[in-house]
Amino acid sequence: MSHSPVTPVLDEGADGKLRRTMTLQQVLFLGVGAQIGSGWLFAMLYAAGVAGPAAILSWLIGGALILMVALAWMEVGAALPRSGAIVRYPYLTHGGLTGWIMGFSYWIANVSLPPIEALAVITYLGSAFPGLDLMEVKGGVSVLTWPLGVSAGIGLMALFYAINAFGVKLLSETNRWITWWKIVIPSATFVLLLFVFDSSNYTAHGFFPNGGGSVFEAVATTGIAFALIGFRGVLDFSGEVVNPRRTIPWGTIGCILIPLAVYLALQVAFIGAVNWGSAGISVGDWSGLGGSGWADGPLLHALRASSLAALGAFATVLLIDAVVSPAGAGYIFLGSTARVGFGLSIHGYFPRVFQKTNKHGIPWVSVAVSFVVGCLFFAPAPSWYRLAGFISAAMVLSALMAAVCLPVLRTHSPELPRPFRLRAAGFWCPAGFLGAAAMIYWAGFTTLVNLTVVLFAGLAVYGAHYLPHRGWLDRRTGIAVSAVFLAAWCYVSDKGGWFLSADGTAAAGSWSFTGYFAASCALVIGYCVLLWVLTDAEARPHTGRAAWLVFFLLATLVVSYVGEFGPLKEFAFPVGTLIELVVALIAYYWGVASGFATEGLREAVALEVAKENRKQPVTTAAGG
């Protein structure tokens, strides 16, 4: 039986409340400013620690894969410019459950970004000025102190909130000058490190000290994907840009290539500048860099280790940038997260109040919630290194969706105006999907098990809030069924012993992986089937059409466990990666076949067609 919804289900016209004031230059600076944040301060050392000198190849591979992922977004984003776009398209083409999983993945990743950037600022300051008592070491990892370190982090978050609350124009104008600073300082750092460049670091200890597979592992786990995936910021603000036809494609490409050039140059210089004695590790011990004395401020220590006065003096400038770059990225990420919450609200995943805007045209409730939830990430005192891989995997998962959305849009909405049309989409869409799937797989089993536990726990929100919101399920029934599922899921996740594992091993006394995986599959699939049974014919496609995504997540977890980056390591590189690509190819074509014309898609297309018609000049027929 269908129940009438109490509130409107969709509000695709809500983007009209936002102001289209952002130019290509402003969007480009926002994207570049977001990507040159904490990544440039830490990723150089971590990537070298995993892949050695071959880390330069990791950056090239990561850049190429991210660019492939972004191609489909350029057509979709230009055709349907929406604020918080990445979380909205999956719903339009695949319905409620797919939209929720992808949207929740993206929101979780985004809401954790501002506190991670604040953490990066405090980590560098704590390294340079230990007397401030901002950092302490626990379990071999630097974490925030209580109360000084945590208070400093919350203070930075408050600054990010204030900048966002006063409007996108202030955000854009402020960021322009900060982004120039963030381009100039890393470039100058690259030049200065060349004065202490030791070419033997590339040859004397082996170019692939940890094997060829480490080159690909570094893409996902060391901050490379984390640093380059920021192109999605262009899409998050796409509902507020002038001339989306030009701004979105060119802004997306520029937001990948410009940071990639900066990062690649820095990686080349840093590898040559490694001073083994100063780092306190044996010569050629690339794997030891992550736990060395350089880990809390790699570039700062590299400059200070030099006997050249100019480099030592520039270390002070670098320390200033260690505050400016992450802080600049942090307030951009907070603004981006607010647009994500805005988009989730439009489709009923979050309350409608998230769409409220202030006099500056800013979704202020979404900004405020993002600020509060972001501050909670200081509670477990995270480490930048530990969280970079998780955030990257969650972001890449949500970003792969455009490759599936594009062919569905072309099939079900051929009338949609397309200012930018991707050529050879039949090749680039599956290629982009496979590239994203590979990066998710390379993140490693420990990262993936944490991601799947969080994402599938979020299914309870779909049954308890979204389906009742749509009038497709009695609220009491939805809450009861979802509460039982969530309790069982928490129990199974705890017994599995892998969730939140600090050292990448299962806890003592935990279930075998076979038992854990079987119970997980039974719970997730059983819950989804039950929701499908309890709802009517109108609602069922919204749940059933997500089967391809559930398959992809569960199958990837199995391949990761037995593959080259998992506990069993049954396959030598690249066998596990090739198996994962087969899984991804099945999921891709299944996902394309699962797309359908949702009511939201019909509404969105109608709005875009109407806008295009208003642009057309009125003509009269000549003659009688």
Short mmCIF file of C-alpha atoms in Angstrom, two decimals, residues 427-593:
data_model
loop_
_atom_site.label_atom_id
_atom_site.label_comp_id
_atom_site.label_asym_id
_atom_site.label_seq_id
_atom_site.Cartn_x
_atom_site.Cartn_y
_atom_site.Cartn_z
CA PHE A 427 35.24 3.85 -24.41
CA TRP A 428 35.86 6.56 -21.82
CA CYS A 429 32.94 5.70 -19.52
CA PRO A 430 33.92 2.06 -18.85
CA ALA A 431 37.59 3.10 -18.78
CA GLY A 432 36.88 5.73 -16.13
CA PHE A 433 34.83 3.26 -14.10
CA LEU A 434 37.63 0.66 -14.22
CA GLY A 435 40.19 3.31 -13.24
CA ALA A 436 38.13 4.32 -10.21
CA ALA A 437 37.57 0.67 -9.25
CA ALA A 438 41.32 0.02 -9.42
CA MET A 439 42.07 2.93 -7.09
CA ILE A 440 39.46 1.68 -4.62
CA TYR A 441 41.00 -1.79 -4.72
CA TRP A 442 44.54 -0.46 -4.28
CA ALA A 443 43.44 1.26 -1.06
CA GLY A 444 43.85 -2.15 0.62
CA PHE A 445 41.63 -4.47 2.61
CA THR A 446 41.77 -2.62 5.93
CA THR A 447 40.57 0.61 4.31
CA LEU A 448 37.86 -1.17 2.36
CA VAL A 449 36.46 -3.08 5.31
CA ASN A 450 36.15 0.20 7.25
CA LEU A 451 34.43 1.84 4.28
CA THR A 452 31.94 -0.99 3.73
CA VAL A 453 31.07 -1.19 7.43
CA VAL A 454 30.22 2.54 7.49
CA LEU A 455 28.34 2.54 4.17
CA PHE A 456 26.20 -0.49 4.91
CA ALA A 457 25.44 0.82 8.40
CA GLY A 458 24.00 3.83 6.59
CA LEU A 459 21.44 1.58 4.91
CA ALA A 460 19.42 1.90 8.10
CA VAL A 461 18.79 5.57 7.26
CA TYR A 462 17.33 4.55 3.90
CA GLY A 463 14.78 2.25 5.54
CA ALA A 464 14.02 4.34 8.63
CA HIS A 465 13.91 7.82 7.06
CA TYR A 466 13.94 7.91 3.27
CA LEU A 467 11.30 5.30 2.41
CA PRO A 468 8.84 6.73 5.00
CA HIS A 469 9.64 10.24 3.75
CA ARG A 470 8.59 9.15 0.28
CA GLY A 471 5.41 7.59 1.64
CA TRP A 472 6.51 4.13 0.53
CA LEU A 473 6.83 2.53 3.97
CA ASP A 474 5.06 2.99 7.29
CA ARG A 475 7.41 4.97 9.52
CA ARG A 476 7.11 2.67 12.53
CA THR A 477 7.74 -0.39 10.37
CA GLY A 478 10.74 1.25 8.72
CA ILE A 479 12.27 2.27 12.04
CA ALA A 480 11.72 -1.16 13.61
CA VAL A 481 13.16 -3.14 10.69
CA SER A 482 16.12 -0.76 10.32
CA ALA A 483 16.91 -0.78 14.04
CA VAL A 484 17.11 -4.58 14.04
CA PHE A 485 19.33 -4.52 10.96
CA LEU A 486 21.64 -1.87 12.43
CA ALA A 487 22.02 -3.72 15.71
CA ALA A 488 22.80 -6.98 13.88
CA TRP A 489 25.22 -5.18 11.56
CA CYS A 490 27.13 -3.65 14.47
CA TYR A 491 27.35 -7.08 16.12
CA VAL A 492 28.66 -8.79 12.97
CA SER A 493 31.14 -5.96 12.30
CA ASP A 494 32.47 -6.25 15.85
CA LYS A 495 32.80 -10.02 15.64
CA GLY A 496 34.57 -9.71 12.29
CA GLY A 497 37.41 -8.03 14.14
CA TRP A 498 38.60 -5.87 11.25
CA PHE A 499 36.69 -2.62 11.77
CA LEU A 500 38.93 0.20 13.07
CA SER A 501 41.91 -2.17 13.25
CA ALA A 502 44.98 -0.07 14.05
CA ASP A 503 47.55 -2.54 12.72
CA GLY A 504 45.62 -4.10 9.82
CA THR A 505 45.00 -7.44 11.55
CA ALA A 506 41.82 -8.96 12.96
CA ALA A 507 41.25 -8.72 16.71
CA ALA A 508 41.94 -11.79 18.81
CA GLY A 509 38.97 -14.17 19.08
CA SER A 510 37.21 -12.75 16.01
CA TRP A 511 35.35 -14.79 13.41
CA SER A 512 37.06 -16.23 10.35
CA PHE A 513 36.76 -14.04 7.27
CA THR A 514 34.54 -16.64 5.60
CA GLY A 515 32.07 -16.55 8.49
CA TYR A 516 32.23 -12.76 8.74
CA PHE A 517 31.69 -12.26 5.02
CA ALA A 518 28.84 -14.79 4.83
CA ALA A 519 27.03 -13.09 7.74
CA SER A 520 27.61 -9.65 6.19
CA CYS A 521 26.17 -10.74 2.83
CA ALA A 522 23.16 -12.37 4.49
CA LEU A 523 22.41 -9.22 6.49
CA VAL A 524 22.81 -6.69 3.68
CA ILE A 525 21.04 -8.69 1.00
CA GLY A 526 18.32 -9.89 3.37
CA TYR A 527 17.61 -6.33 4.57
CA CYS A 528 17.40 -4.96 1.02
CA VAL A 529 15.12 -7.82 -0.07
CA LEU A 530 12.87 -7.22 2.96
CA LEU A 531 12.56 -3.52 2.11
CA TRP A 532 11.72 -4.47 -1.47
CA VAL A 533 8.97 -6.83 -0.28
CA LEU A 534 7.48 -4.30 2.17
CA THR A 535 7.09 -1.56 -0.45
CA ASP A 536 4.91 -1.34 -3.57
CA ALA A 537 5.63 -1.39 -7.31
CA GLU A 538 6.45 2.35 -7.40
CA ALA A 539 9.11 2.04 -4.72
CA ARG A 540 10.69 -1.27 -5.64
CA PRO A 541 12.89 -0.03 -8.52
CA HIS A 542 14.49 2.45 -6.14
CA THR A 543 15.72 -0.45 -4.00
CA GLY A 544 16.14 -3.25 -6.53
CA ARG A 545 18.09 -1.19 -9.08
CA ALA A 546 20.94 -0.82 -6.56
CA ALA A 547 21.81 -4.54 -6.66
CA TRP A 548 24.77 -3.88 -8.97
CA LEU A 549 26.33 -1.50 -6.44
CA VAL A 550 25.87 -3.90 -3.52
CA PHE A 551 27.49 -6.61 -5.68
CA PHE A 552 30.43 -4.33 -6.52
CA LEU A 553 31.15 -3.43 -2.89
CA LEU A 554 30.89 -6.99 -1.55
CA ALA A 555 32.83 -8.58 -4.42
CA THR A 556 35.60 -5.96 -4.15
CA LEU A 557 35.93 -6.74 -0.44
CA VAL A 558 36.51 -10.45 -1.20
CA VAL A 559 39.04 -9.78 -3.96
CA SER A 560 40.82 -7.32 -1.68
CA TYR A 561 41.07 -9.91 1.11
CA VAL A 562 42.74 -12.55 -1.07
CA GLY A 563 44.60 -10.13 -3.36
CA GLU A 564 48.05 -8.60 -3.29
CA PHE A 565 47.02 -5.75 -0.95
CA GLY A 566 45.10 -7.92 1.53
CA PRO A 567 45.93 -10.24 4.44
CA LEU A 568 46.15 -13.46 2.40
CA LYS A 569 48.17 -12.12 -0.56
CA GLU A 570 47.24 -15.19 -2.61
CA PHE A 571 47.91 -13.34 -5.86
CA ALA A 572 51.09 -11.62 -6.95
CA PHE A 573 50.71 -8.27 -8.63
CA PRO A 574 48.93 -7.70 -11.02
CA VAL A 575 46.68 -10.80 -10.83
CA GLY A 576 44.46 -9.44 -8.05
CA THR A 577 44.09 -6.13 -9.88
CA LEU A 578 43.04 -7.91 -13.07
CA ILE A 579 40.42 -9.92 -11.16
CA GLU A 580 39.10 -6.69 -9.66
CA LEU A 581 38.84 -5.16 -13.14
CA VAL A 582 36.69 -8.11 -14.24
CA VAL A 583 34.43 -7.54 -11.23
CA ALA A 584 34.27 -3.83 -12.08
CA LEU A 585 33.41 -4.51 -15.73
CA ILE A 586 30.49 -6.72 -14.67
CA ALA A 587 29.32 -4.05 -12.22
CA TYR A 588 29.62 -1.31 -14.87
CA TYR A 589 27.42 -2.92 -17.49
CA TRP A 590 25.00 -4.14 -14.82
CA GLY A 591 24.86 -0.59 -13.48
CA VAL A 592 24.18 0.91 -16.92
CA ALA A 593 21.39 -1.64 -17.50
#
